[in-house]
CSV table of C-alpha atoms in Angstrom, one decimal:
chain,number,residue,atom,x,y,z
A,82,UNK,CA,0.1,0.0,0.0
A,83,UNK,CA,1.8,3.1,-1.1
A,84,UNK,CA,1.2,6.3,0.4
A,85,UNK,CA,0.8,9.4,-1.9
A,86,UNK,CA,0.5,13.3,-1.6
A,87,UNK,CA,-2.2,14.4,0.3
A,88,UNK,CA,-4.9,12.2,2.4
A,89,UNK,CA,-4.9,9.5,-0.2
A,90,UNK,CA,-3.5,6.3,-0.4
A,91,UNK,CA,-3.0,3.7,-3.5
A,92,UNK,CA,-4.6,0.4,-3.9
A,93,UNK,CA,-2.5,-1.5,-6.4
A,94,UNK,CA,-3.2,1.9,-9.0
A,95,UNK,CA,-6.4,3.1,-7.4
A,96,UNK,CA,-6.4,6.4,-5.3
A,97,UNK,CA,-8.7,6.4,-2.3
A,98,UNK,CA,-9.0,8.6,0.8
A,99,UNK,CA,-7.3,7.7,3.9
A,100,UNK,CA,-11.2,7.2,5.2
A,101,UNK,CA,-12.1,4.7,2.2
A,102,UNK,CA,-13.6,2.5,4.7
A,103,UNK,CA,-16.1,5.3,5.8
A,104,UNK,CA,-16.6,6.0,2.0
A,105,UNK,CA,-18.1,2.3,1.3
A,106,UNK,CA,-20.3,2.5,5.0
A,107,UNK,CA,-21.9,5.7,3.4
A,108,UNK,CA,-22.3,3.3,0.2
A,109,UNK,CA,-23.8,0.9,2.5
A,110,UNK,CA,-26.1,3.5,3.9
A,111,UNK,CA,-26.9,4.6,0.3
A,112,UNK,CA,-27.7,1.5,-1.0
A,113,UNK,CA,-30.1,0.6,2.2
A,114,UNK,CA,-31.6,4.1,1.4
A,115,UNK,CA,-33.0,3.1,-1.8
A,116,UNK,CA,-33.9,-0.8,-1.4
A,117,UNK,CA,-35.6,0.3,2.3
A,118,UNK,CA,-37.5,2.9,0.7
A,119,UNK,CA,-38.8,1.1,-2.2
A,120,UNK,CA,-39.7,-1.5,0.1
A,121,UNK,CA,-41.9,0.6,2.1
A,122,UNK,CA,-43.2,2.3,-0.8
A,123,UNK,CA,-44.3,-0.8,-2.6
A,124,UNK,CA,-45.7,-2.4,0.5
A,125,UNK,CA,-48.0,0.5,1.1
A,126,UNK,CA,-48.9,0.9,-2.4
A,127,UNK,CA,-50.2,-2.8,-2.4
A,128,UNK,CA,-51.3,-2.8,0.8
A,129,UNK,CA,-53.2,0.4,0.0
A,130,UNK,CA,-54.6,-0.5,-3.5
A,131,UNK,CA,-58.2,-1.7,-2.6
A,132,UNK,CA,-58.3,0.9,0.5
A,133,UNK,CA,-60.6,3.7,0.1
A,134,UNK,CA,-58.7,6.1,2.2
A,135,UNK,CA,-55.8,6.5,0.5
A,136,UNK,CA,-54.5,9.8,1.2
A,137,UNK,CA,-54.6,9.4,4.9
A,138,UNK,CA,-52.4,6.3,4.5
A,139,UNK,CA,-50.1,7.9,2.0
A,140,UNK,CA,-49.8,10.3,4.4
A,141,UNK,CA,-48.7,8.3,6.8
A,142,UNK,CA,-46.3,6.7,4.5
A,143,UNK,CA,-44.4,9.9,3.5
A,144,UNK,CA,-44.1,10.6,7.4
A,145,UNK,CA,-43.0,7.3,8.4
A,146,UNK,CA,-40.4,6.2,6.0
A,147,UNK,CA,-38.0,9.1,7.8
A,148,UNK,CA,-38.7,8.0,11.4
A,149,UNK,CA,-38.2,4.1,10.4
A,150,UNK,CA,-34.9,4.7,8.3
A,151,UNK,CA,-33.2,6.9,10.7
A,152,UNK,CA,-33.8,4.9,13.7
A,153,UNK,CA,-32.5,2.3,11.1
A,154,UNK,CA,-29.1,4.0,10.5
A,155,UNK,CA,-28.7,4.8,14.0
A,156,UNK,CA,-29.2,1.0,15.2
A,157,UNK,CA,-27.5,0.0,12.2
A,158,UNK,CA,-24.4,2.1,13.0
A,159,UNK,CA,-24.3,0.2,16.6
A,160,UNK,CA,-24.8,-3.2,15.4
A,161,UNK,CA,-22.0,-2.9,12.7
A,162,UNK,CA,-24.5,-3.3,9.7
A,163,UNK,CA,-22.4,-0.7,7.4
A,164,UNK,CA,-19.2,-1.6,8.4
A,165,UNK,CA,-17.1,-3.0,5.4
A,166,UNK,CA,-14.8,-5.2,7.2
A,167,UNK,CA,-17.3,-7.3,8.5
A,168,UNK,CA,-16.3,-11.1,7.1
A,169,UNK,CA,-19.0,-13.3,8.7
A,170,UNK,CA,-21.0,-15.6,7.8
A,171,UNK,CA,-24.5,-15.5,5.9
A,172,UNK,CA,-26.2,-16.4,9.2
A,173,UNK,CA,-24.3,-13.9,11.3
A,174,UNK,CA,-25.3,-11.2,9.0
A,175,UNK,CA,-28.7,-12.3,9.0
A,176,UNK,CA,-28.8,-12.2,12.9
A,177,UNK,CA,-27.4,-8.6,12.8
A,178,UNK,CA,-29.5,-7.0,10.3
A,179,UNK,CA,-32.4,-9.0,11.5
A,180,UNK,CA,-31.3,-7.5,15.5
A,181,UNK,CA,-31.5,-4.2,14.2
A,182,UNK,CA,-35.0,-4.0,12.4
A,183,UNK,CA,-36.3,-5.5,15.8
A,184,UNK,CA,-34.8,-2.5,17.4
A,185,UNK,CA,-35.8,-0.1,15.0
A,186,UNK,CA,-39.4,-1.3,15.0
A,187,UNK,CA,-39.6,-1.7,18.8
A,188,UNK,CA,-37.8,1.9,19.3
A,189,UNK,CA,-40.4,3.3,16.6
A,190,UNK,CA,-43.7,1.8,18.4
A,191,UNK,CA,-41.9,3.0,22.0
A,192,UNK,CA,-42.2,6.4,20.7
A,193,UNK,CA,-45.4,6.0,19.1
A,194,UNK,CA,-46.2,5.4,22.7
A,195,UNK,CA,-45.6,8.7,23.9
A,196,UNK,CA,-46.3,11.0,20.7
A,197,UNK,CA,-49.7,11.2,19.4
A,198,UNK,CA,-48.5,12.4,16.1
A,199,UNK,CA,-46.6,8.6,15.6
A,200,UNK,CA,-49.4,7.1,17.5
A,201,UNK,CA,-51.3,8.0,14.3
A,202,UNK,CA,-49.2,7.0,11.7
A,203,UNK,CA,-48.5,3.5,13.7
A,204,UNK,CA,-52.0,2.5,13.8
A,205,UNK,CA,-52.3,2.8,10.1
A,206,UNK,CA,-49.0,0.9,10.0
A,207,UNK,CA,-49.2,-2.6,7.9
A,208,UNK,CA,-47.4,-5.1,10.5
A,209,UNK,CA,-46.1,-7.3,7.4
A,210,UNK,CA,-43.7,-4.4,6.6
A,211,UNK,CA,-41.5,-5.8,9.0
A,212,UNK,CA,-40.4,-8.8,7.4
A,213,UNK,CA,-40.1,-7.3,4.2
A,214,UNK,CA,-37.8,-4.6,5.2
A,215,UNK,CA,-35.7,-7.0,6.9
A,216,UNK,CA,-35.6,-8.9,3.6
A,217,UNK,CA,-34.5,-6.0,2.2
A,218,UNK,CA,-31.7,-5.0,4.2
A,219,UNK,CA,-30.4,-8.4,3.8
A,220,UNK,CA,-30.6,-8.2,0.0
A,221,UNK,CA,-28.5,-4.3,0.6
A,222,UNK,CA,-26.0,-6.0,2.3
A,223,UNK,CA,-25.5,-8.8,0.0
A,224,UNK,CA,-25.8,-6.5,-3.3
A,225,UNK,CA,-23.1,-4.4,-1.5
A,226,UNK,CA,-20.4,-7.1,-1.1
A,227,UNK,CA,-21.5,-7.9,-4.5
A,228,UNK,CA,-20.7,-4.4,-5.6
A,229,UNK,CA,-17.4,-4.0,-3.8
A,230,UNK,CA,-16.0,-7.4,-5.5
A,231,UNK,CA,-16.8,-6.3,-8.6
A,232,UNK,CA,-15.4,-3.0,-8.6
A,233,UNK,CA,-12.2,-4.0,-6.6
A,234,UNK,CA,-11.7,-7.6,-8.1
A,235,UNK,CA,-8.7,-6.0,-10.5
A,236,UNK,CA,-7.7,-3.8,-7.7
A,237,UNK,CA,-8.6,-5.4,-4.3
A,238,UNK,CA,-9.0,-3.7,-1.1
A,239,UNK,CA,-5.8,-4.8,1.0
A,240,UNK,CA,-5.6,-5.1,4.7
A,241,UNK,CA,-2.2,-5.9,6.0
A,242,UNK,CA,-1.8,-8.9,7.7
A,243,UNK,CA,0.5,-11.0,9.8
A,244,UNK,CA,0.4,-14.7,10.8
A,245,UNK,CA,1.6,-16.0,13.7
A,246,UNK,CA,1.8,-19.8,14.6
A,247,UNK,CA,1.2,-22.3,11.4
A,248,UNK,CA,1.9,-20.5,8.8
A,249,UNK,CA,0.6,-22.8,6.0
A,250,UNK,CA,-2.8,-22.9,7.8
A,251,UNK,CA,-2.9,-19.4,8.0
A,252,UNK,CA,-2.6,-19.1,4.0
A,253,UNK,CA,-5.4,-21.8,3.6
A,254,UNK,CA,-7.4,-19.6,6.0
A,255,UNK,CA,-6.9,-16.4,3.7
A,256,UNK,CA,-7.0,-18.5,0.5
A,257,UNK,CA,-10.8,-19.3,1.2
A,258,UNK,CA,-11.4,-16.0,1.9
A,259,UNK,CA,-10.2,-14.6,-1.1
A,260,UNK,CA,-12.5,-16.7,-3.2
A,261,UNK,CA,-15.2,-14.7,-1.8
A,262,UNK,CA,-13.4,-11.2,-3.9
A,263,UNK,CA,-13.8,-7.9,-2.6
A,264,UNK,CA,-11.7,-7.1,0.6
A,265,UNK,CA,-8.4,-9.2,0.4
A,266,UNK,CA,-5.5,-10.3,2.8
A,267,UNK,CA,-1.7,-8.8,2.0
A,268,UNK,CA,0.3,-11.1,4.1
A,269,UNK,CA,3.4,-8.9,5.2
A,270,UNK,CA,5.0,-11.1,7.7
A,271,UNK,CA,4.9,-14.8,8.9
A,272,UNK,CA,6.2,-15.7,12.4
A,273,UNK,CA,6.5,-18.7,14.3
A,274,UNK,CA,4.5,-19.0,17.7
A,275,UNK,CA,8.4,-18.5,19.3
A,276,UNK,CA,8.7,-15.2,18.0
A,277,UNK,CA,5.3,-13.8,19.8
A,278,UNK,CA,7.7,-11.2,21.5
A,279,UNK,CA,8.3,-9.4,18.2
A,280,UNK,CA,4.5,-9.1,17.7
A,281,UNK,CA,4.2,-5.7,18.8
A,282,UNK,CA,6.9,-4.1,16.8
A,283,UNK,CA,5.8,-5.9,13.7
A,284,UNK,CA,2.1,-4.7,14.3
A,285,UNK,CA,3.2,-0.8,14.5
A,286,UNK,CA,6.4,-0.9,12.3
A,287,UNK,CA,3.9,-2.6,9.3
A,288,UNK,CA,0.6,-0.7,10.3
A,289,UNK,CA,-1.0,-4.0,10.1
A,290,UNK,CA,-4.5,-4.2,10.0
A,291,UNK,CA,-5.3,-8.0,10.7
A,292,UNK,CA,-3.5,-10.5,13.0
A,293,UNK,CA,-4.1,-14.4,12.4
A,294,UNK,CA,-3.1,-16.6,15.0
A,295,UNK,CA,-3.2,-20.3,13.8
A,296,UNK,CA,-1.6,-22.0,16.8
A,297,UNK,CA,-4.1,-22.5,19.8
A,298,UNK,CA,-1.4,-23.5,22.0
A,299,UNK,CA,0.5,-20.2,21.7
A,300,UNK,CA,1.9,-18.4,25.0
A,301,UNK,CA,-1.3,-16.2,25.7
A,302,UNK,CA,0.8,-14.4,28.5
A,303,UNK,CA,3.2,-12.9,26.2
A,304,UNK,CA,0.7,-12.7,23.5
A,305,UNK,CA,-1.7,-10.6,25.2
A,306,UNK,CA,1.5,-8.3,26.5
A,307,UNK,CA,2.1,-7.9,23.2
A,308,UNK,CA,-1.3,-7.0,22.4
A,309,UNK,CA,-1.7,-4.7,24.9
A,310,UNK,CA,1.7,-2.9,23.8
A,311,UNK,CA,0.3,-2.4,20.2
A,312,UNK,CA,-3.0,-1.3,21.5
A,313,UNK,CA,-1.8,1.0,23.6
A,314,UNK,CA,-0.1,2.9,20.4
A,315,UNK,CA,-2.8,2.3,17.9
A,316,UNK,CA,-6.4,1.4,19.8
A,317,UNK,CA,-8.9,0.9,17.2
A,318,UNK,CA,-6.3,0.0,14.4
A,319,UNK,CA,-6.7,-3.7,13.9
A,320,UNK,CA,-8.4,-6.8,14.6
A,321,UNK,CA,-7.1,-10.3,15.9
A,322,UNK,CA,-8.1,-13.8,14.7
A,323,UNK,CA,-7.4,-16.9,16.1
A,324,UNK,CA,-8.1,-20.3,15.1
A,325,UNK,CA,-9.8,-22.9,17.5
A,326,UNK,CA,-10.6,-26.6,17.4
A,327,UNK,CA,-14.4,-26.4,17.6
A,328,UNK,CA,-14.9,-29.6,19.1
A,329,UNK,CA,-12.6,-28.1,22.4
A,330,UNK,CA,-14.4,-24.6,22.4
A,331,UNK,CA,-16.5,-24.0,25.5
A,332,UNK,CA,-20.2,-23.2,25.0
A,333,UNK,CA,-19.5,-19.7,26.4
A,334,UNK,CA,-16.5,-18.3,24.3
A,335,UNK,CA,-17.2,-15.8,21.8
A,336,UNK,CA,-17.1,-17.6,18.7
A,337,UNK,CA,-17.7,-16.3,15.3
A,338,UNK,CA,-17.2,-17.4,11.9
A,339,UNK,CA,-15.3,-15.6,9.3
A,340,UNK,CA,-16.4,-16.7,6.1
A,341,UNK,CA,-17.9,-20.0,7.7
A,342,UNK,CA,-14.3,-20.7,8.8
A,343,UNK,CA,-14.1,-21.3,12.4
A,344,UNK,CA,-12.1,-18.5,14.0
A,345,UNK,CA,-12.4,-16.4,17.4
A,346,UNK,CA,-12.2,-13.0,16.7
A,347,UNK,CA,-10.8,-10.6,18.9
A,348,UNK,CA,-11.5,-7.2,17.7
A,349,UNK,CA,-10.1,-3.7,18.9
A,350,UNK,CA,-12.3,-3.8,21.5
A,351,UNK,CA,-13.9,-6.8,23.2
A,352,UNK,CA,-17.3,-5.5,22.9
A,353,UNK,CA,-19.4,-4.9,19.3
A,354,UNK,CA,-21.1,-1.8,19.1
A,355,UNK,CA,-24.5,-2.8,20.1
A,356,UNK,CA,-22.9,-4.4,23.3
A,357,UNK,CA,-20.6,-1.4,24.0
A,358,UNK,CA,-23.5,1.2,23.4
A,359,UNK,CA,-25.7,-0.9,25.8
A,360,UNK,CA,-23.1,-0.4,28.3
A,361,UNK,CA,-22.1,2.8,28.1
A,362,UNK,CA,-26.0,3.6,28.4
A,363,UNK,CA,-26.3,1.5,31.4
A,364,UNK,CA,-23.0,3.3,32.8
A,365,UNK,CA,-24.5,7.0,32.7
A,366,UNK,CA,-28.2,6.2,33.5
A,367,UNK,CA,-26.8,4.0,36.8
A,368,UNK,CA,-24.2,6.7,37.6
A,369,UNK,CA,-26.8,9.7,37.3
A,370,UNK,CA,-29.4,7.5,39.8
A,371,UNK,CA,-26.4,7.0,42.2
A,372,UNK,CA,-25.4,10.3,42.7
A,373,UNK,CA,-28.6,11.8,43.2
A,374,UNK,CA,-29.5,8.8,46.0
A,375,UNK,CA,-26.3,9.2,47.4
A,376,UNK,CA,-25.6,12.9,46.9
A,377,UNK,CA,-26.8,13.6,50.9
A,378,UNK,CA,-24.7,10.7,52.0
A,379,UNK,CA,-21.5,12.2,50.1
A,380,UNK,CA,-22.2,15.6,51.5
A,381,UNK,CA,-21.8,14.1,55.5
A,382,UNK,CA,-19.2,11.7,54.1
A,383,UNK,CA,-17.0,14.8,53.0
A,384,UNK,CA,-17.7,16.7,56.3
A,385,UNK,CA,-16.9,13.7,58.4
A,386,UNK,CA,-13.5,13.1,56.3
A,387,UNK,CA,-12.6,16.8,57.0
A,388,UNK,CA,-13.5,16.3,60.8
A,389,UNK,CA,-11.9,13.1,61.4
A,390,UNK,CA,-8.2,14.1,60.2
A,391,UNK,CA,-6.4,17.2,58.7
A,392,UNK,CA,-5.9,17.2,54.6
A,393,UNK,CA,-7.9,17.1,51.8
A,394,UNK,CA,-11.3,15.7,51.9
A,395,UNK,CA,-10.3,13.8,48.3
A,396,UNK,CA,-7.7,11.1,47.8
A,397,UNK,CA,-6.3,11.1,44.0
A,398,UNK,CA,-4.0,8.5,43.1
A,399,UNK,CA,-2.7,7.4,39.2
A,400,UNK,CA,-4.3,4.1,37.9
A,401,UNK,CA,-3.7,2.5,34.4
A,402,UNK,CA,-7.2,2.3,32.5
A,403,UNK,CA,-8.2,1.8,29.0
A,404,UNK,CA,-5.4,0.6,26.7
A,405,UNK,CA,-2.8,1.5,29.3
A,406,UNK,CA,-3.7,5.3,29.7
A,407,UNK,CA,-3.0,6.5,33.1
A,408,UNK,CA,-5.9,8.7,34.6
A,409,UNK,CA,-6.3,9.9,38.2
A,410,UNK,CA,-9.0,8.0,40.5
A,411,UNK,CA,-10.6,10.1,43.1
A,412,UNK,CA,-12.1,8.7,46.3
A,413,UNK,CA,-12.8,10.4,49.8
A,414,UNK,CA,-9.7,10.1,51.7
A,415,UNK,CA,-9.7,7.3,54.3
A,416,UNK,CA,-5.8,7.3,55.1
A,417,UNK,CA,-3.9,9.8,57.0
A,418,UNK,CA,-1.6,12.1,55.2
A,419,UNK,CA,1.8,10.9,53.8
A,420,UNK,CA,0.6,6.7,54.1
A,421,UNK,CA,3.1,6.3,51.2
A,422,UNK,CA,5.5,9.1,51.3
A,423,UNK,CA,8.5,6.7,52.8
A,424,UNK,CA,7.9,3.3,51.3
A,425,UNK,CA,5.9,4.0,48.4
A,426,UNK,CA,3.4,1.7,47.1
A,427,UNK,CA,2.4,-1.1,49.9
A,428,UNK,CA,-0.3,-3.3,50.5
A,429,UNK,CA,-3.3,-2.4,52.2
A,430,UNK,CA,-4.9,-4.9,54.8
A,431,UNK,CA,-7.9,-4.6,56.4
A,432,UNK,CA,-6.4,-3.7,59.9
A,433,UNK,CA,-3.9,-1.3,57.9
A,434,UNK,CA,-2.7,1.3,61.0
A,435,UNK,CA,-2.6,4.0,58.2
A,436,UNK,CA,-6.3,4.1,58.1
A,437,UNK,CA,-8.2,6.7,60.1
A,438,UNK,CA,-11.0,6.2,62.3
A,439,UNK,CA,-13.6,7.3,59.7
A,440,UNK,CA,-11.6,5.9,57.0
A,441,UNK,CA,-12.5,2.3,58.4
A,442,UNK,CA,-16.3,3.1,58.4
A,443,UNK,CA,-16.3,4.3,54.8
A,444,UNK,CA,-14.0,1.6,53.6
A,445,UNK,CA,-16.6,-0.8,55.4
A,446,UNK,CA,-19.5,0.3,53.1
A,447,UNK,CA,-17.7,1.1,50.4
A,448,UNK,CA,-18.4,5.1,50.8
A,449,UNK,CA,-14.8,6.2,49.6
A,450,UNK,CA,-15.6,4.9,46.1
A,451,UNK,CA,-18.7,7.0,45.5
A,452,UNK,CA,-17.1,9.7,43.5
A,453,UNK,CA,-15.9,7.5,41.2
A,454,UNK,CA,-19.5,7.2,39.6
A,455,UNK,CA,-18.4,11.2,38.2
A,456,UNK,CA,-15.1,9.2,36.4
A,457,UNK,CA,-18.0,7.0,34.8
A,458,UNK,CA,-19.7,10.1,33.4
A,459,UNK,CA,-17.0,11.6,31.9
A,460,UNK,CA,-15.7,8.2,30.1
A,461,UNK,CA,-13.1,7.1,32.2
A,462,UNK,CA,-14.4,4.4,34.0
A,463,UNK,CA,-17.3,2.0,33.8
A,464,UNK,CA,-19.9,0.8,36.9
A,465,UNK,CA,-18.8,-2.8,36.4
A,466,UNK,CA,-15.3,-4.0,35.2
A,467,UNK,CA,-11.6,-5.1,36.3
A,468,UNK,CA,-10.8,-3.0,39.0
A,469,UNK,CA,-8.1,-0.3,38.2
A,470,UNK,CA,-4.4,-1.2,38.8
A,471,UNK,CA,-1.5,1.3,39.7
A,472,UNK,CA,1.3,1.3,37.5
A,473,UNK,CA,3.8,0.3,39.5
A,474,UNK,CA,2.1,-3.1,39.8
A,475,UNK,CA,1.0,-3.2,35.9
A,476,UNK,CA,4.5,-3.1,35.4
A,477,UNK,CA,5.2,-5.8,37.9
A,478,UNK,CA,2.9,-8.2,36.9
A,479,UNK,CA,2.7,-6.9,33.3
A,480,UNK,CA,2.1,-10.3,31.3
A,481,UNK,CA,-1.5,-10.8,33.0
A,482,UNK,CA,-2.7,-7.2,31.8
A,483,UNK,CA,-3.2,-8.1,28.3
A,484,UNK,CA,-7.0,-8.3,28.0
A,485,UNK,CA,-7.9,-6.6,31.4
A,486,UNK,CA,-6.6,-3.2,29.7
A,487,UNK,CA,-8.9,-3.5,26.6
A,488,UNK,CA,-11.9,-2.6,28.6
A,489,UNK,CA,-12.5,0.7,30.7
A,490,UNK,CA,-11.6,0.0,34.6
A,491,UNK,CA,-14.7,-0.6,36.8
A,492,UNK,CA,-16.3,0.7,39.8
A,493,UNK,CA,-16.7,-2.6,40.7
A,494,UNK,CA,-16.2,-6.1,39.6
A,495,UNK,CA,-16.4,-9.6,39.3
A,496,UNK,CA,-13.4,-10.2,40.8
A,497,UNK,CA,-14.2,-7.6,43.9
A,498,UNK,CA,-17.7,-9.2,44.4
A,499,UNK,CA,-15.8,-12.6,45.1
A,500,UNK,CA,-12.9,-12.1,46.4
A,501,UNK,CA,-10.9,-10.9,49.8
A,502,UNK,CA,-8.2,-8.7,50.6
A,503,UNK,CA,-5.6,-11.3,49.6
A,504,UNK,CA,-7.1,-12.8,46.4
A,505,UNK,CA,-4.5,-14.8,44.8
A,506,UNK,CA,-3.5,-13.1,41.5
A,507,UNK,CA,-4.3,-16.0,39.4
A,508,UNK,CA,-8.1,-16.1,40.6
A,509,UNK,CA,-8.7,-12.4,40.1
A,510,UNK,CA,-7.2,-12.3,36.5
A,511,UNK,CA,-9.4,-15.2,35.9
A,512,UNK,CA,-12.7,-13.7,37.4
A,513,UNK,CA,-11.6,-10.6,35.4
A,514,UNK,CA,-11.4,-12.7,32.1
A,515,UNK,CA,-14.4,-14.6,32.8
A,516,UNK,CA,-16.1,-11.2,32.8
A,517,UNK,CA,-15.1,-10.6,29.5
A,518,UNK,CA,-15.6,-13.5,27.8
A,519,UNK,CA,-19.4,-13.6,28.8
A,520,UNK,CA,-20.2,-9.8,28.9
A,521,UNK,CA,-23.7,-9.0,29.1
A,522,UNK,CA,-26.0,-6.5,30.3
A,523,UNK,CA,-27.8,-8.7,32.5
A,524,UNK,CA,-24.5,-9.8,33.9
A,525,UNK,CA,-23.6,-6.2,34.9
A,526,UNK,CA,-26.7,-5.4,36.5
A,527,UNK,CA,-26.2,-8.9,38.6
A,528,UNK,CA,-22.9,-7.8,39.9
A,529,UNK,CA,-24.3,-4.4,40.7
A,530,UNK,CA,-27.0,-6.2,43.1
A,531,UNK,CA,-24.4,-9.1,44.3
A,532,UNK,CA,-22.0,-5.7,45.4
A,533,UNK,CA,-25.0,-3.8,46.7
A,534,UNK,CA,-25.8,-7.3,49.0
A,535,UNK,CA,-22.6,-7.9,50.1
A,536,UNK,CA,-22.1,-4.5,51.3
A,537,UNK,CA,-25.0,-4.5,53.2
A,538,UNK,CA,-25.5,-7.8,54.6
A,539,UNK,CA,-22.1,-10.1,54.4
A,540,UNK,CA,-19.8,-10.0,57.1
A,541,UNK,CA,-16.9,-9.7,54.7
A,542,UNK,CA,-18.0,-6.3,53.3
A,543,UNK,CA,-14.5,-5.3,53.4
A,544,UNK,CA,-13.5,-7.6,50.4
A,545,UNK,CA,-15.8,-5.4,47.8
A,546,UNK,CA,-15.1,-2.2,46.1
A,547,UNK,CA,-12.3,-0.9,47.7
A,548,UNK,CA,-9.8,-4.0,47.1
A,549,UNK,CA,-7.5,-2.4,44.4
A,550,UNK,CA,-3.9,-3.6,43.2
A,551,UNK,CA,-2.9,-3.6,46.8
A,552,UNK,CA,-4.3,-7.2,46.7
A,553,UNK,CA,-0.9,-8.4,45.2
A,554,UNK,CA,1.4,-10.3,47.8
A,555,UNK,CA,3.0,-8.1,49.9
A,556,UNK,CA,6.6,-10.2,50.1
A,557,UNK,CA,6.9,-10.0,46.4
A,558,UNK,CA,6.5,-6.1,46.6
A,559,UNK,CA,8.8,-5.6,49.2
A,560,UNK,CA,11.1,-7.5,47.1
A,561,UNK,CA,10.8,-5.9,44.3
A,562,UNK,CA,11.5,-2.3,46.1
A,563,UNK,CA,14.7,-3.7,47.5
A,564,UNK,CA,15.8,-4.5,44.3
């Protein structure tokens, strides 16, 4: 792929803007607009042919089509319907479009429930349009794929690719994908599994779009560390696709097929667009609710912190967030001033002498963590996710951080709900990975309720929200500081 002057690059002789994928996505929207509007119009015309109130119903159609298509584009963007780099099997495309259409019509009828104007249109709206619109949208997707295949067959759109593991297997996968036409993979580098330590530098230097891992037995700790390094510099630039043995795949693993080829696809962000949208909406709504409900408690807590011991009300500490980006975690101060000025980062325990009297109380009920809901609102954190680590411990145990740093840290999380102060690192990582592999909005809600329950009613309440990276074994940390 040869760069040219200006904001263009060459694809085997064809000059396209650097945002070529966005242009092709707009082309997808254009195709859907033509097909869906044609579907809507034909359904109404056929349905109204023998209906006496044609003018009223046609008026409904002209109004409804704008609402429906607007909702469709919105949810289509969330679900990735218009993404040119979707290489899923037909069944996956069908599920994606069907989900989008369900959300479109559900939102339309929900809006009609609150709007008299829309309610009048919805009352005259033929229900059969849902099935035909879904079929029309699917036809639009396949038509776009066919157009891309024809347009780019002489000069295909190339995705820079690296294969690590079984090289022959990787080439077979790519050869299989190339039979479908359209976007193609250009193999820039092949690597043995033993060369995994060089993966990040290859991805960054060669501007890789796709990483194919064809050895399921690869050292995952080293692999995820390399992925973390690369995504820290290029957060949304490449996907990771791992071949699997479907006979050994668990029922809860995020298994997807790439043009009918069994692969685990690990995109730049572990959640798809729809899941990310739902999670962010939940985070914002729950944080606003939590801040409103706990505002009097926060005021009283701030006053008591000030009266309990000299020093500021809030305590800031650097933590590592999404893709290794540092940010400041804000808490109500629970320790006396200067607790780490001489010894540096040390392990915090339930009977830590550095904790003030009132600090023990607010840690007991997790009240010191309430200001973090402001960080959720501005997008630094999520309500549920892996707890944020301090840079010292991220560097110390870096091989365990890869996937944990691919999502926003959480105010609470699965590891926090199930852990005590001296949770073994391997158990903590296991909980966090289980959360990433099994994410759902229902799981987030369940963890929130479990957090509230344990804080209020369990004996070991201290094991929750305040459990940070200080959980690591104190002996190893002391040894590290001595070195």
